[in-house]
CSV table of C-alpha atoms and ligand atoms in Angstrom, one decimal:
chain,number,residue,atom,x,y,z
A,1,UNK,CA,113.0,103.9,161.3
A,2,UNK,CA,112.5,104.7,157.1
A,3,UNK,CA,110.1,107.1,155.9
A,4,UNK,CA,108.7,105.9,153.3
A,5,UNK,CA,107.3,109.3,153.0
A,6,UNK,CA,110.3,111.1,151.6
A,7,UNK,CA,111.8,107.9,150.5
A,8,UNK,CA,112.0,107.1,146.9
A,9,UNK,CA,112.3,104.3,144.8
A,10,UNK,CA,116.2,105.1,143.4
A,11,UNK,CA,117.3,105.4,146.9
A,12,UNK,CA,115.7,102.0,148.6
A,13,UNK,CA,117.4,100.7,145.7
A,14,UNK,CA,121.0,101.8,146.4
A,15,UNK,CA,120.8,100.8,150.4
A,16,UNK,CA,119.7,97.7,148.7
A,17,UNK,CA,122.0,97.4,147.2
A,18,UNK,CA,124.7,98.2,149.8
A,19,UNK,CA,122.7,95.6,152.0
A,20,UNK,CA,121.9,98.8,153.8
A,21,UNK,CA,118.3,97.5,153.6
A,22,UNK,CA,116.3,94.6,153.0
A,23,UNK,CA,113.0,94.5,150.6
A,24,UNK,CA,111.1,92.6,154.0
A,25,UNK,CA,112.0,95.9,155.9
A,26,UNK,CA,110.9,98.1,153.5
A,27,UNK,CA,107.6,96.0,152.5
A,28,UNK,CA,107.2,95.6,156.5
A,29,UNK,CA,107.3,100.1,156.8
A,30,UNK,CA,104.6,100.2,154.0
A,31,UNK,CA,102.5,97.6,155.6
A,32,UNK,CA,102.8,99.3,158.8
A,33,UNK,CA,102.0,102.6,157.4
A,34,UNK,CA,98.6,100.8,155.2
A,35,UNK,CA,97.6,99.0,158.7
A,36,UNK,CA,97.8,103.1,160.3
A,37,UNK,CA,96.2,104.6,157.7
A,38,UNK,CA,93.8,102.4,155.6
A,39,UNK,CA,90.9,102.3,157.0
A,40,UNK,CA,90.7,106.8,157.2
A,41,UNK,CA,91.7,106.9,154.1
A,42,UNK,CA,90.4,104.4,151.8
A,43,UNK,CA,93.3,103.2,149.8
A,44,UNK,CA,93.7,99.6,149.7
A,45,UNK,CA,90.9,97.6,148.4
A,46,UNK,CA,93.1,94.8,148.9
A,47,UNK,CA,96.6,93.8,150.5
A,48,UNK,CA,98.1,91.0,148.9
A,49,UNK,CA,99.0,88.3,151.3
A,50,UNK,CA,102.1,87.7,150.1
A,51,UNK,CA,103.7,90.8,149.6
A,52,UNK,CA,105.9,89.6,152.3
A,53,UNK,CA,106.9,86.3,150.8
A,54,UNK,CA,107.3,87.8,147.5
A,55,UNK,CA,109.7,90.8,148.9
A,56,UNK,CA,111.8,87.5,150.6
A,57,UNK,CA,112.0,86.3,146.8
A,58,UNK,CA,113.2,90.0,146.1
A,59,UNK,CA,116.3,89.5,148.9
A,60,UNK,CA,117.0,86.3,147.6
A,61,UNK,CA,117.1,87.8,144.1
A,62,UNK,CA,119.5,91.1,145.3
A,63,UNK,CA,122.0,88.4,147.0
A,64,UNK,CA,122.4,86.4,144.7
A,65,UNK,CA,123.4,89.9,141.9
A,66,UNK,CA,120.2,89.3,139.6
A,67,UNK,CA,118.9,92.5,141.6
A,68,UNK,CA,116.4,95.3,138.8
A,69,UNK,CA,116.6,98.2,139.5
A,70,UNK,CA,112.8,97.7,141.0
A,71,UNK,CA,113.5,94.8,142.2
A,72,UNK,CA,112.0,94.9,146.5
A,73,UNK,CA,110.3,97.6,145.4
A,74,UNK,CA,106.9,98.1,146.9
A,75,UNK,CA,104.4,98.9,144.1
A,76,UNK,CA,100.1,99.4,144.0
A,77,UNK,CA,98.4,98.2,141.5
A,78,UNK,CA,95.2,99.9,140.3
A,79,UNK,CA,92.2,97.7,140.0
A,80,UNK,CA,91.9,97.6,137.0
A,81,UNK,CA,94.9,95.4,136.0
A,82,UNK,CA,94.8,92.7,136.3
A,83,UNK,CA,97.1,89.7,139.3
A,84,UNK,CA,96.5,86.1,138.5
A,85,UNK,CA,94.4,85.0,141.3
A,86,UNK,CA,93.1,88.3,142.7
A,87,UNK,CA,89.7,89.8,142.7
A,88,UNK,CA,90.0,92.8,140.1
A,89,UNK,CA,87.0,95.1,140.3
A,90,UNK,CA,86.9,98.2,138.7
A,91,UNK,CA,85.7,99.8,142.2
A,92,UNK,CA,82.3,98.1,140.3
A,93,UNK,CA,80.0,95.7,142.8
A,94,UNK,CA,80.3,94.1,139.5
A,95,UNK,CA,83.2,92.5,139.1
A,96,UNK,CA,83.3,92.5,143.2
A,97,UNK,CA,83.9,88.7,142.7
A,98,UNK,CA,85.9,88.1,139.5
A,99,UNK,CA,89.2,86.6,139.9
A,100,UNK,CA,92.2,87.5,137.3
A,101,UNK,CA,93.2,84.3,135.5
A,102,UNK,CA,95.8,86.3,133.8
A,103,UNK,CA,98.7,88.6,134.3
A,104,UNK,CA,98.8,91.7,132.6
A,105,UNK,CA,101.6,91.9,130.3
A,106,UNK,CA,102.6,95.0,132.8
A,107,UNK,CA,102.6,92.9,135.9
A,108,UNK,CA,104.4,90.3,134.4
A,109,UNK,CA,107.1,92.8,133.9
A,110,UNK,CA,107.3,94.0,137.3
A,111,UNK,CA,107.3,89.8,138.1
A,112,UNK,CA,110.0,89.9,136.1
A,113,UNK,CA,111.7,92.9,137.1
A,114,UNK,CA,111.7,91.6,141.3
A,115,UNK,CA,108.6,94.0,142.0
A,116,UNK,CA,107.1,93.1,145.3
A,117,UNK,CA,103.4,93.9,144.8
A,118,UNK,CA,101.8,95.6,147.5
A,119,UNK,CA,97.7,95.5,146.8
A,120,UNK,CA,95.0,96.7,144.4
A,121,UNK,CA,94.0,100.7,144.7
A,122,UNK,CA,90.9,101.7,144.8
A,123,UNK,CA,89.8,104.1,142.1
A,124,UNK,CA,86.0,105.2,139.8
A,125,UNK,CA,84.0,102.8,138.9
A,126,UNK,CA,86.5,101.4,135.2
A,127,UNK,CA,88.2,104.5,135.9
A,128,UNK,CA,85.2,106.9,134.9
A,129,UNK,CA,85.6,110.4,137.2
A,130,UNK,CA,87.3,112.7,138.6
A,131,UNK,CA,88.1,112.3,142.3
A,132,UNK,CA,87.2,108.8,143.4
A,133,UNK,CA,84.3,109.5,144.6
A,134,UNK,CA,82.5,106.9,142.0
A,135,UNK,CA,83.8,104.2,143.5
A,136,UNK,CA,81.5,101.2,145.0
A,137,UNK,CA,83.8,100.5,147.6
A,138,UNK,CA,83.6,104.3,149.4
A,139,UNK,CA,86.1,107.6,148.4
A,140,UNK,CA,89.6,107.9,148.5
A,141,UNK,CA,90.8,110.5,151.5
A,142,UNK,CA,93.7,112.5,150.0
A,143,UNK,CA,96.2,112.3,152.3
A,144,UNK,CA,97.4,115.6,152.4
A,145,UNK,CA,94.5,116.8,153.3
A,146,UNK,CA,92.0,114.4,153.9
A,147,UNK,CA,88.7,116.9,153.7
A,148,UNK,CA,89.3,116.2,149.8
A,149,UNK,CA,89.5,114.5,147.3
A,150,UNK,CA,92.5,112.6,145.5
A,151,UNK,CA,91.9,113.1,142.3
A,152,UNK,CA,91.0,110.4,140.0
A,153,UNK,CA,90.2,108.0,138.6
A,154,UNK,CA,93.4,106.6,139.8
A,155,UNK,CA,93.1,108.2,143.1
A,156,UNK,CA,94.3,105.1,145.3
A,157,UNK,CA,97.0,104.4,143.6
A,158,UNK,CA,98.0,108.3,143.7
A,159,UNK,CA,97.6,108.5,147.4
A,160,UNK,CA,99.7,104.7,148.2
A,161,UNK,CA,102.6,106.7,147.1
A,162,UNK,CA,101.5,110.0,148.2
A,163,UNK,CA,101.3,108.1,152.2
A,164,UNK,CA,104.2,105.6,152.1
A,165,UNK,CA,102.0,103.0,151.6
A,166,UNK,CA,104.1,102.4,148.5
A,167,UNK,CA,106.9,102.8,147.0
A,168,UNK,CA,105.2,103.8,143.0
A,169,UNK,CA,102.2,102.7,141.8
A,170,UNK,CA,100.7,101.8,138.7
A,171,UNK,CA,97.6,104.0,137.0
A,172,UNK,CA,95.8,103.9,134.1
A,173,UNK,CA,94.4,107.0,132.1
A,174,UNK,CA,91.8,107.8,129.4
A,175,UNK,CA,91.9,111.5,129.6
A,176,UNK,CA,93.9,112.2,132.7
A,177,UNK,CA,93.8,109.6,135.3
A,178,UNK,CA,97.1,109.3,136.3
A,179,UNK,CA,98.4,113.0,135.5
A,180,UNK,CA,95.6,115.0,137.6
A,181,UNK,CA,95.9,112.2,140.8
A,182,UNK,CA,99.6,113.1,140.7
A,183,UNK,CA,98.9,116.8,140.5
A,184,UNK,CA,96.1,116.5,143.4
A,185,UNK,CA,98.9,114.2,145.6
A,186,UNK,CA,102.1,116.0,144.9
A,187,UNK,CA,103.8,113.0,142.5
A,188,UNK,CA,105.1,112.5,139.3
A,189,UNK,CA,102.8,111.2,136.8
A,190,UNK,CA,102.9,109.9,133.4
A,191,UNK,CA,100.5,108.8,130.3
A,192,UNK,CA,103.2,107.1,127.8
A,193,UNK,CA,102.5,107.4,124.0
A,194,UNK,CA,99.3,105.4,122.9
A,195,UNK,CA,100.9,101.6,122.0
A,196,UNK,CA,104.6,102.0,124.0
A,197,UNK,CA,102.9,100.0,126.8
A,198,UNK,CA,100.6,97.1,126.2
A,199,UNK,CA,96.7,96.9,127.3
A,200,UNK,CA,96.9,93.8,127.2
A,201,UNK,CA,95.3,92.7,131.4
A,202,UNK,CA,93.8,96.7,131.5
A,203,UNK,CA,90.2,97.0,132.0
A,204,UNK,CA,88.9,98.2,129.4
A,205,UNK,CA,87.5,101.9,129.7
A,206,UNK,CA,87.7,103.4,125.9
A,207,UNK,CA,90.2,101.0,124.4
A,208,UNK,CA,91.5,104.1,121.8
A,209,UNK,CA,92.5,106.4,125.0
A,210,UNK,CA,93.4,104.3,127.7
A,211,UNK,CA,97.0,103.2,129.0
A,212,UNK,CA,99.0,102.5,131.6
A,213,UNK,CA,101.2,104.5,133.1
A,214,UNK,CA,103.4,105.7,136.8
A,215,UNK,CA,103.1,107.6,139.8
A,216,UNK,CA,106.1,108.3,141.4
A,217,UNK,CA,108.0,111.0,144.8
A,218,UNK,CA,110.1,111.8,141.6
A,219,UNK,CA,110.7,112.0,137.5
A,220,UNK,CA,113.2,109.3,138.0
A,221,UNK,CA,111.6,106.6,140.1
A,222,UNK,CA,108.4,107.3,137.4
A,223,UNK,CA,111.1,106.6,135.0
A,224,UNK,CA,112.3,103.6,136.1
A,225,UNK,CA,108.6,101.4,136.4
A,226,UNK,CA,108.7,103.8,132.7
A,227,UNK,CA,111.2,101.9,131.5
A,228,UNK,CA,110.1,98.1,132.8
A,229,UNK,CA,106.9,98.6,131.1
A,230,UNK,CA,107.9,99.8,127.8
A,231,UNK,CA,107.7,97.2,125.5
A,232,UNK,CA,106.3,95.3,122.7
A,233,UNK,CA,103.3,92.3,123.3
A,234,UNK,CA,102.1,91.0,120.0
A,235,UNK,CA,98.9,90.3,122.5
A,236,UNK,CA,97.9,93.6,122.3
A,237,UNK,CA,96.7,94.1,118.6
A,238,UNK,CA,97.8,97.9,118.8
A,239,UNK,CA,101.5,98.1,120.3
A,240,UNK,CA,104.0,99.4,118.8
A,241,UNK,CA,107.0,96.8,117.5
A,242,UNK,CA,110.1,99.2,117.8
A,243,UNK,CA,111.7,96.1,116.1
A,244,UNK,CA,110.0,96.6,112.9
A,245,UNK,CA,111.2,100.2,112.3
A,246,UNK,CA,114.5,98.7,112.0
A,247,UNK,CA,116.3,101.0,114.4
A,248,UNK,CA,115.8,99.5,117.7
A,249,UNK,CA,113.9,101.4,120.7
A,250,UNK,CA,114.0,104.4,120.2
A,251,UNK,CA,111.4,105.3,123.7
A,252,UNK,CA,114.4,104.1,125.9
A,253,UNK,CA,117.6,106.1,125.5
A,254,UNK,CA,116.5,108.4,123.6
A,255,UNK,CA,118.0,112.1,123.4
A,256,UNK,CA,116.5,114.7,125.1
A,257,UNK,CA,115.9,117.8,122.6
A,258,UNK,CA,118.6,120.7,123.0
A,259,UNK,CA,116.8,123.3,121.6
A,260,UNK,CA,114.0,122.8,124.7
A,261,UNK,CA,110.8,124.9,123.5
A,262,UNK,CA,108.0,125.4,125.0
A,263,UNK,CA,104.9,126.4,123.8
A,264,UNK,CA,101.9,127.6,126.3
A,265,UNK,CA,98.1,128.0,124.5
A,266,UNK,CA,97.9,131.3,126.5
A,267,UNK,CA,93.9,131.5,125.0
A,268,UNK,CA,93.0,128.1,126.5
A,269,UNK,CA,94.1,129.5,129.7
A,270,UNK,CA,92.2,132.4,130.7
A,271,UNK,CA,88.8,130.6,132.0
A,272,UNK,CA,88.4,128.8,135.0
A,273,UNK,CA,91.5,128.4,136.0
A,274,UNK,CA,92.0,128.4,139.7
A,275,UNK,CA,94.1,131.7,140.4
A,276,UNK,CA,96.6,130.0,142.6
A,277,UNK,CA,97.1,127.6,139.9
A,278,UNK,CA,97.6,130.6,137.3
A,279,UNK,CA,100.3,132.2,139.4
A,280,UNK,CA,101.9,128.1,140.5
A,281,UNK,CA,102.0,127.9,136.3
A,282,UNK,CA,103.8,131.3,135.5
A,283,UNK,CA,106.5,130.3,138.2
A,284,UNK,CA,107.5,127.4,136.8
A,285,UNK,CA,107.4,128.7,133.0
A,286,UNK,CA,110.0,131.6,135.2
A,287,UNK,CA,112.0,128.4,136.3
A,288,UNK,CA,112.7,127.3,133.1
A,289,UNK,CA,113.5,130.6,130.9
A,290,UNK,CA,115.9,130.7,133.7
A,291,UNK,CA,117.1,127.7,132.5
A,292,UNK,CA,117.6,128.5,129.4
A,293,UNK,CA,114.7,127.5,128.1
A,294,UNK,CA,112.6,129.2,125.0
A,295,UNK,CA,109.0,130.0,125.8
A,296,UNK,CA,106.8,130.6,123.1
A,297,UNK,CA,103.2,131.7,123.2
A,298,UNK,CA,101.1,128.8,120.8
A,299,UNK,CA,97.6,129.1,119.5
A,300,UNK,CA,95.9,125.6,119.3
A,301,UNK,CA,92.3,126.7,118.6
A,302,UNK,CA,91.3,123.4,118.4
A,303,UNK,CA,91.9,122.7,121.9
A,304,UNK,CA,88.9,123.5,123.4
A,305,UNK,CA,87.5,120.9,121.4
A,306,UNK,CA,89.3,118.2,122.7
A,307,UNK,CA,85.9,117.8,126.2
A,308,UNK,CA,83.4,117.3,123.2
A,309,UNK,CA,85.5,115.1,121.6
A,310,UNK,CA,86.1,113.4,124.1
A,311,UNK,CA,82.5,112.9,125.7
A,312,UNK,CA,81.0,111.2,122.2
A,313,UNK,CA,84.5,108.7,121.5
A,314,UNK,CA,84.9,107.8,125.5
A,315,UNK,CA,81.7,106.7,126.0
A,316,UNK,CA,80.6,105.3,122.9
A,317,UNK,CA,83.6,103.2,123.8
A,318,UNK,CA,82.5,102.1,127.2
A,319,UNK,CA,79.2,101.6,126.3
A,320,UNK,CA,80.6,99.4,123.9
A,321,UNK,CA,83.0,97.5,126.1
A,322,UNK,CA,81.2,97.9,128.7
A,323,UNK,CA,78.1,95.4,127.4
A,324,UNK,CA,79.6,92.1,128.5
A,325,UNK,CA,79.6,92.3,131.9
A,326,UNK,CA,75.5,91.2,131.2
A,327,UNK,CA,75.4,89.4,134.4
A,328,UNK,CA,75.8,86.0,131.8
A,329,UNK,CA,79.8,85.9,130.9
A,330,UNK,CA,81.6,88.2,133.3
A,331,UNK,CA,80.6,89.1,137.1
A,332,UNK,CA,77.4,89.9,138.9
A,333,UNK,CA,74.2,88.1,138.2
A,334,UNK,CA,71.0,88.5,139.6
A,335,UNK,CA,68.4,86.1,138.1
A,336,UNK,CA,65.1,87.9,136.4
A,337,UNK,CA,62.3,86.2,134.5
A,338,UNK,CA,63.9,85.7,131.2
A,339,UNK,CA,66.7,86.7,130.1
A,340,UNK,CA,66.6,90.4,129.1
A,341,UNK,CA,65.0,90.7,132.4
A,342,UNK,CA,68.0,88.8,134.0
A,343,UNK,CA,70.5,91.8,132.0
A,344,UNK,CA,68.1,94.6,133.2
A,345,UNK,CA,68.7,93.1,137.0
A,346,UNK,CA,72.4,92.3,137.0
A,347,UNK,CA,73.6,95.9,135.4
A,348,UNK,CA,70.4,98.0,137.4
A,349,UNK,CA,72.0,96.8,140.3
A,350,UNK,CA,75.9,95.9,139.2
A,351,UNK,CA,76.6,99.5,138.0
A,352,UNK,CA,76.7,102.9,139.8
A,353,UNK,CA,75.3,105.7,138.7
A,354,UNK,CA,78.7,107.3,136.0
A,355,UNK,CA,78.3,104.2,134.7
A,356,UNK,CA,75.0,104.4,133.4
A,357,UNK,CA,74.9,107.5,132.3
A,358,UNK,CA,78.3,107.2,130.2
A,359,UNK,CA,76.8,103.7,128.1
A,360,UNK,CA,73.3,105.7,128.2
A,361,UNK,CA,74.9,108.5,126.3
A,362,UNK,CA,77.5,106.2,124.0
A,363,UNK,CA,74.6,103.9,123.3
A,364,UNK,CA,72.8,107.1,122.1
A,365,UNK,CA,76.2,108.5,120.2
A,366,UNK,CA,76.8,104.9,118.6
A,367,UNK,CA,72.8,104.7,117.4
A,368,UNK,CA,71.2,104.7,113.7
A,369,UNK,CA,70.8,108.2,112.4
A,370,UNK,CA,73.0,109.9,115.7
A,371,UNK,CA,75.9,107.7,114.9
A,372,UNK,CA,76.7,110.3,111.9
A,373,UNK,CA,75.6,113.2,113.4
A,374,UNK,CA,78.5,112.9,116.9
A,375,UNK,CA,80.6,110.1,116.4
A,376,UNK,CA,81.6,110.4,113.1
A,377,UNK,CA,81.6,113.2,113.8
A,378,UNK,CA,83.7,113.6,116.9
A,379,UNK,CA,86.5,111.3,114.3
A,380,UNK,CA,86.6,113.6,112.6
A,381,UNK,CA,87.5,116.1,114.9
A,382,UNK,CA,89.8,113.8,116.8
A,383,UNK,CA,91.7,113.9,113.5
A,384,UNK,CA,92.1,117.7,113.2
A,385,UNK,CA,93.5,117.4,116.6
A,386,UNK,CA,95.5,114.8,116.0
A,387,UNK,CA,97.2,117.6,113.3
A,388,UNK,CA,97.6,120.8,115.6
A,389,UNK,CA,99.3,119.3,118.0
A,390,UNK,CA,101.8,117.6,115.0
A,391,UNK,CA,102.0,121.3,113.1
A,392,UNK,CA,102.7,122.6,116.5
A,393,UNK,CA,105.6,120.2,117.3
A,394,UNK,CA,107.1,121.4,114.1
A,395,UNK,CA,107.6,124.6,116.0
A,396,UNK,CA,108.5,123.9,120.0
A,397,UNK,CA,109.2,120.6,122.0
A,398,UNK,CA,106.7,120.4,124.5
A,399,UNK,CA,103.2,122.1,125.4
A,400,UNK,CA,102.9,123.2,128.6
A,401,UNK,CA,99.7,123.9,130.5
A,402,UNK,CA,98.4,122.9,134.2
A,403,UNK,CA,97.6,119.7,134.6
A,404,UNK,CA,93.8,120.4,136.5
A,405,UNK,CA,92.3,124.4,137.0
A,406,UNK,CA,92.6,123.5,140.6
A,407,UNK,CA,94.0,121.9,142.9
A,408,UNK,CA,92.4,119.1,145.1
A,409,UNK,CA,88.6,120.3,146.1
A,410,UNK,CA,86.2,118.5,149.1
A,411,UNK,CA,84.4,115.8,148.8
A,412,UNK,CA,80.7,116.9,147.3
A,413,UNK,CA,82.0,119.9,145.9
A,414,UNK,CA,81.4,119.1,142.2
A,415,UNK,CA,78.1,117.7,142.4
A,416,UNK,CA,77.4,118.4,138.8
A,417,UNK,CA,78.8,116.2,136.1
A,418,UNK,CA,79.6,118.6,133.3
A,419,UNK,CA,81.8,120.5,136.9
A,420,UNK,CA,83.1,117.2,136.9
A,421,UNK,CA,84.3,116.7,133.4
A,422,UNK,CA,85.8,119.7,133.4
A,423,UNK,CA,88.9,119.3,135.6
A,424,UNK,CA,90.5,117.5,132.5
A,425,UNK,CA,90.2,120.6,130.3
A,426,UNK,CA,94.1,120.2,129.6
A,427,UNK,CA,94.9,116.1,130.2
A,428,UNK,CA,92.1,114.8,127.6
A,429,UNK,CA,93.8,116.7,124.5
A,430,UNK,CA,97.1,114.1,124.8
A,431,UNK,CA,94.7,111.3,125.3
A,432,UNK,CA,92.5,112.1,122.2
A,433,UNK,CA,96.2,112.9,120.0
A,434,UNK,CA,97.4,109.8,121.4
A,435,UNK,CA,100.7,111.0,122.5
A,436,UNK,CA,102.6,111.4,126.1
A,437,UNK,CA,102.1,113.9,128.7
A,438,UNK,CA,103.8,114.1,132.0
A,439,UNK,CA,102.5,115.9,135.3
A,440,UNK,CA,105.4,117.5,138.0
A,441,UNK,CA,104.6,118.7,141.2
A,442,UNK,CA,105.3,122.9,140.7
A,443,UNK,CA,104.4,124.7,143.8
A,444,UNK,CA,101.6,124.6,146.9
A,445,UNK,CA,98.7,126.6,147.5
A,446,UNK,CA,98.3,128.8,150.1
A,447,UNK,CA,96.9,126.0,152.2
A,448,UNK,CA,99.5,124.0,151.1
A,449,UNK,CA,98.1,121.5,148.5
A,450,UNK,CA,99.6,120.9,145.5
A,451,UNK,CA,99.8,122.3,142.4
A,452,UNK,CA,101.5,120.2,138.8
A,453,UNK,CA,102.0,121.3,135.7
A,454,UNK,CA,101.7,119.1,132.3
A,455,UNK,CA,103.8,118.8,129.3
A,456,UNK,CA,102.5,117.1,126.2
A,457,UNK,CA,105.7,116.5,124.7
A,458,UNK,CA,104.7,114.7,120.1
A,459,UNK,CA,104.6,111.2,119.7
A,460,UNK,CA,107.2,108.1,121.2
A,461,UNK,CA,109.2,111.5,123.1
A,462,UNK,CA,108.4,109.6,126.6
A,463,UNK,CA,112.3,109.4,127.6
A,464,UNK,CA,112.5,113.6,127.0
A,465,UNK,CA,109.0,113.7,129.6
A,466,UNK,CA,111.3,112.9,132.4
A,467,UNK,CA,114.1,114.9,132.0
A,468,UNK,CA,112.0,118.1,132.3
A,469,UNK,CA,111.5,118.5,136.7
A,470,UNK,CA,115.8,118.7,137.2
A,471,UNK,CA,114.9,122.2,135.5
A,472,UNK,CA,111.6,122.9,137.4
A,473,UNK,CA,114.5,123.1,141.0
A,474,UNK,CA,112.8,121.6,144.2
A,475,UNK,CA,109.3,122.2,144.3
A,476,UNK,CA,108.3,120.4,147.3
B,501,LIG,N1,88.2,112.2,134.4
B,501,LIG,C1,88.1,111.6,133.2
B,501,LIG,C2,87.0,110.6,133.1
B,501,LIG,O1,86.0,110.2,133.9
B,501,LIG,C3,89.3,110.9,133.0
B,501,LIG,C4,89.6,109.7,133.6
B,501,LIG,C5,90.5,108.0,132.9
B,501,LIG,O2,91.6,109.2,132.6
B,501,LIG,N2,90.6,106.8,133.0
B,501,LIG,O3,86.4,110.5,132.0
């Protein structure tokens, strides 16, 4: 009997290559786990009924010697990534019946590689949240302790991998939505450098911050998914075209730094961080020291402004991006007495409260009279944060912090939105600076909850982040 909870993409791929396992068996085992656990955990909004069909094709590909590292591997897809012919709801009622008319770039790449798309995963509405409690389809439960949240907003994708319903998953990360749920579910989660993975076909939350990235059990597995989706795409105007640089592709196969100096912004770790998270962080530092890493305290006074900057720029972009959901062009429509009444009814019924809060906040900071005071100022601070990182990376290879200030918390525990926003204190700055970051499991808390540690690297150092895990030892 296959134990999907323990099986890696790497191992499953080897087994399939040797003929010891078929994709049909692998996908069937995942479907069985879904059947047994999805009702309770609420991970998948839809399981694709052609999954077995896809796996048969993958088995053919392998048989014909055309297999890749992802051929036949079941991958779960966050419900804000478009797959032709399937509903893509972004966890919202307003898009409940919206069917994608094209494949997102990353989906095209996964299909070309022969991966099996197993289903679309539950998420916070329009990727706004840190617990998946904001989904219009009910919260996802953490497979490690179902009385707790799996993190968010990509909680469904994280829970799918952690519960053996898929071997890997795609999420999107605007302020931490891959790394924080990875940390809560004991997985590796990675946010790439802005522009190296196409956003074409990703339902936009905040366009200058969003990136798609992988979830997996190991860095090696996460890298397999990453390597498949990191390509130039002419359909995304922010996609990085490496061919123009004349140096080929600097990310795939880029060397890892050998001096390995890790910067720790000590001042930033003082307040509000759970004692067990701090302890786990210190243990990880020790492990790295023993592996020959140099650990250096760094002073980054602007990091504390990341969250305020995020909560101005992100809602501004949210209000702009979601304005198209007006009951006319896309999604749910409720007839009113006139066009404005229809807008009002469609949005009032279609959007949940966190989405409404951010649309209102974003409209406010973009409004005449407040634009200079908030939005413009936030962009100035954003540039200063980018510069602070650039300067720090002249001294160190990575900046290391805990991924989140806590381990997985209980449902309803963070009632005040501000408390919830603080969950992203360590993750948002990488999105603000457009640089890559990874969350790696560091240890378990005294009650067995996973804790993660985060490494942030300079732009385009993505591949080197995957190499750190082996120096942290076995943390499961
Ligand atoms: N938790 C953050 C928020 O609510 C980040 C979300 C994300 O990365 N999509 O905005």
